[in-house]
PDB file of C-alpha atoms in Angstrom:
ATOM      1  CA  UNK A1207       0.037  -0.086  -0.001  1.00  0.00           C
ATOM      2  CA  UNK A1208       1.280   3.447  -0.949  1.00  0.00           C
ATOM      3  CA  UNK A1209       1.581   6.184   1.712  1.00  0.00           C
ATOM      4  CA  UNK A1210       0.527   9.759   1.268  1.00  0.00           C
ATOM      5  CA  UNK A1211       4.189  10.654   0.876  1.00  0.00           C
ATOM      6  CA  UNK A1212       4.529   8.198  -2.172  1.00  0.00           C
ATOM      7  CA  UNK A1213       1.684   9.828  -4.069  1.00  0.00           C
ATOM      8  CA  UNK A1214       2.866  12.662  -6.321  1.00  0.00           C
ATOM      9  CA  UNK A1215       1.057  16.125  -6.169  1.00  0.00           C
ATOM     10  CA  UNK A1216       1.984  16.805  -9.834  1.00  0.00           C
ATOM     11  CA  UNK A1217      -1.463  16.034 -11.164  1.00  0.00           C
ATOM     12  CA  UNK A1218      -3.175  18.110  -8.601  1.00  0.00           C
ATOM     13  CA  UNK A1219      -0.955  21.012  -9.346  1.00  0.00           C
ATOM     14  CA  UNK A1220      -1.275  20.539 -13.066  1.00  0.00           C
ATOM     15  CA  UNK A1221      -5.007  20.747 -12.606  1.00  0.00           C
ATOM     16  CA  UNK A1222      -4.831  23.788 -10.494  1.00  0.00           C
ATOM     17  CA  UNK A1223      -2.243  25.382 -12.784  1.00  0.00           C
ATOM     18  CA  UNK A1224      -5.119  26.311 -15.019  1.00  0.00           C
ATOM     19  CA  UNK A1225      -6.771  29.653 -14.151  1.00  0.00           C
ATOM     20  CA  UNK A1226     -10.193  28.626 -15.165  1.00  0.00           C
ATOM     21  CA  UNK A1227      -9.983  25.407 -12.953  1.00  0.00           C
ATOM     22  CA  UNK A1228      -8.724  27.451 -10.107  1.00  0.00           C
ATOM     23  CA  UNK A1229     -11.695  29.847 -10.568  1.00  0.00           C
ATOM     24  CA  UNK A1230     -14.131  26.854 -10.610  1.00  0.00           C
ATOM     25  CA  UNK A1231     -12.585  25.483  -7.520  1.00  0.00           C
ATOM     26  CA  UNK A1232     -12.955  28.861  -5.716  1.00  0.00           C
ATOM     27  CA  UNK A1233     -16.567  29.147  -6.744  1.00  0.00           C
ATOM     28  CA  UNK A1234     -17.323  25.745  -5.478  1.00  0.00           C
ATOM     29  CA  UNK A1235     -15.744  26.705  -2.246  1.00  0.00           C
ATOM     30  CA  UNK A1236     -18.597  28.941  -1.713  1.00  0.00           C
ATOM     31  CA  UNK A1237     -21.055  26.158  -2.259  1.00  0.00           C
ATOM     32  CA  UNK A1238     -22.101  23.311  -4.571  1.00  0.00           C
ATOM     33  CA  UNK A1239     -23.037  24.134  -8.087  1.00  0.00           C
ATOM     34  CA  UNK A1240     -23.833  22.635 -11.462  1.00  0.00           C
ATOM     35  CA  UNK A1241     -21.903  23.090 -14.578  1.00  0.00           C
ATOM     36  CA  UNK A1242     -24.504  25.487 -15.922  1.00  0.00           C
ATOM     37  CA  UNK A1243     -24.487  27.577 -12.754  1.00  0.00           C
ATOM     38  CA  UNK A1244     -20.784  27.836 -12.952  1.00  0.00           C
ATOM     39  CA  UNK A1245     -20.944  28.752 -16.529  1.00  0.00           C
ATOM     40  CA  UNK A1246     -23.371  31.596 -15.661  1.00  0.00           C
ATOM     41  CA  UNK A1247     -20.725  32.892 -13.201  1.00  0.00           C
ATOM     42  CA  UNK A1248     -17.667  32.528 -15.168  1.00  0.00           C
ATOM     43  CA  UNK A1249     -16.537  33.686 -18.708  1.00  0.00           C
ATOM     44  CA  UNK A1250     -16.547  30.195 -19.942  1.00  0.00           C
ATOM     45  CA  UNK A1251     -18.979  28.048 -21.839  1.00  0.00           C
ATOM     46  CA  UNK A1252     -20.881  25.255 -20.221  1.00  0.00           C
ATOM     47  CA  UNK A1253     -19.086  22.648 -22.248  1.00  0.00           C
ATOM     48  CA  UNK A1254     -15.676  24.103 -21.225  1.00  0.00           C
ATOM     49  CA  UNK A1255     -16.812  24.025 -17.502  1.00  0.00           C
ATOM     50  CA  UNK A1256     -17.708  20.283 -17.895  1.00  0.00           C
ATOM     51  CA  UNK A1257     -14.253  19.577 -19.334  1.00  0.00           C
ATOM     52  CA  UNK A1258     -12.612  21.550 -16.510  1.00  0.00           C
ATOM     53  CA  UNK A1259     -14.825  19.733 -13.930  1.00  0.00           C
ATOM     54  CA  UNK A1260     -13.773  16.402 -15.342  1.00  0.00           C
ATOM     55  CA  UNK A1261     -10.065  17.209 -14.850  1.00  0.00           C
ATOM     56  CA  UNK A1262     -10.801  18.337 -11.212  1.00  0.00           C
ATOM     57  CA  UNK A1263     -12.781  15.272 -10.571  1.00  0.00           C
ATOM     58  CA  UNK A1264      -9.983  13.021 -12.135  1.00  0.00           C
ATOM     59  CA  UNK A1265      -7.587  14.260  -9.450  1.00  0.00           C
ATOM     60  CA  UNK A1266     -10.074  13.959  -6.600  1.00  0.00           C
ATOM     61  CA  UNK A1267     -10.573  17.764  -5.891  1.00  0.00           C
ATOM     62  CA  UNK A1268     -14.312  17.729  -6.761  1.00  0.00           C
ATOM     63  CA  UNK A1269     -17.148  15.272  -6.796  1.00  0.00           C
ATOM     64  CA  UNK A1270     -20.476  15.053  -8.669  1.00  0.00           C
ATOM     65  CA  UNK A1271     -23.531  14.865  -6.457  1.00  0.00           C
ATOM     66  CA  UNK A1272     -26.966  14.233  -8.061  1.00  0.00           C
ATOM     67  CA  UNK A1273     -29.703  16.399  -6.735  1.00  0.00           C
ATOM     68  CA  UNK A1274     -32.941  15.426  -8.616  1.00  0.00           C
ATOM     69  CA  UNK A1275     -32.259  15.703 -12.298  1.00  0.00           C
ATOM     70  CA  UNK A1276     -29.297  18.016 -11.637  1.00  0.00           C
ATOM     71  CA  UNK A1277     -25.661  17.107 -11.190  1.00  0.00           C
ATOM     72  CA  UNK A1278     -23.890  19.423  -8.837  1.00  0.00           C
ATOM     73  CA  UNK A1279     -20.202  19.492  -7.997  1.00  0.00           C
ATOM     74  CA  UNK A1280     -18.687  19.988  -4.636  1.00  0.00           C
ATOM     75  CA  UNK A1281     -15.165  20.404  -3.412  1.00  0.00           C
ATOM     76  CA  UNK A1282     -13.573  17.346  -1.791  1.00  0.00           C
ATOM     77  CA  UNK A1283     -12.298  19.046   1.350  1.00  0.00           C
ATOM     78  CA  UNK A1284     -10.384  15.949   2.538  1.00  0.00           C
ATOM     79  CA  UNK A1285      -8.242  15.967  -0.615  1.00  0.00           C
ATOM     80  CA  UNK A1286      -7.572  19.724  -0.385  1.00  0.00           C
ATOM     81  CA  UNK A1287      -6.663  19.314   3.323  1.00  0.00           C
ATOM     82  CA  UNK A1288      -4.310  16.417   2.566  1.00  0.00           C
ATOM     83  CA  UNK A1289      -2.559  18.607  -0.172  1.00  0.00           C
ATOM     84  CA  UNK A1290      -2.258  21.467   2.276  1.00  0.00           C
ATOM     85  CA  UNK A1291      -0.689  19.090   4.882  1.00  0.00           C
ATOM     86  CA  UNK A1292       1.870  17.854   2.419  1.00  0.00           C
ATOM     87  CA  UNK A1293       2.829  21.325   1.420  1.00  0.00           C
ATOM     88  CA  UNK A1294       2.874  22.477   5.091  1.00  0.00           C
ATOM     89  CA  UNK A1295       5.183  19.470   5.752  1.00  0.00           C
ATOM     90  CA  UNK A1296       7.533  20.554   3.003  1.00  0.00           C
ATOM     91  CA  UNK A1297       7.596  24.173   4.504  1.00  0.00           C
ATOM     92  CA  UNK A1298       8.378  22.944   7.990  1.00  0.00           C
ATOM     93  CA  UNK A1299      11.233  20.891   6.721  1.00  0.00           C
ATOM     94  CA  UNK A1300      12.666  23.882   4.840  1.00  0.00           C
ATOM     95  CA  UNK A1301      12.211  26.100   7.998  1.00  0.00           C
ATOM     96  CA  UNK A1302      14.222  23.422   9.963  1.00  0.00           C
ATOM     97  CA  UNK A1303      17.031  23.410   7.363  1.00  0.00           C
ATOM     98  CA  UNK A1304      17.129  27.179   7.148  1.00  0.00           C
ATOM     99  CA  UNK A1305      17.323  27.320  10.985  1.00  0.00           C
ATOM    100  CA  UNK A1306      20.198  24.831  11.059  1.00  0.00           C
ATOM    101  CA  UNK A1307      22.074  26.910   8.474  1.00  0.00           C
ATOM    102  CA  UNK A1308      21.500  30.016  10.438  1.00  0.00           C
ATOM    103  CA  UNK A1309      22.826  28.267  13.639  1.00  0.00           C
ATOM    104  CA  UNK A1310      25.963  27.144  11.747  1.00  0.00           C
ATOM    105  CA  UNK A1311      26.548  30.621  10.400  1.00  0.00           C
ATOM    106  CA  UNK A1312      26.088  32.244  13.839  1.00  0.00           C
ATOM    107  CA  UNK A1313      28.533  29.668  15.442  1.00  0.00           C
ATOM    108  CA  UNK A1314      31.155  30.653  13.039  1.00  0.00           C
TER     109      UNK A1314
END
């Protein structure tokens, strides 16, 4: 079984590297929405929104939820939180390394 550390964040960052997908994710952060509702808010066609949602779903950042006849999308908070924790871990390690370098410099 692979641990979280073994899973690469490249697909997540590739998905988030697109400004429209970032805008979609931000809009969904305010609440669940259908592709049509997102297209009404953003300067993108509904078809393009659907393609972007497919990419975000593929990397686990959003999930579809059927509400009657409508499919709404919601942010997968657990995946975003896991990504944030991984980034925070990298930051903590760099802070530790920089503190060690600073200490060495001060001791000289």
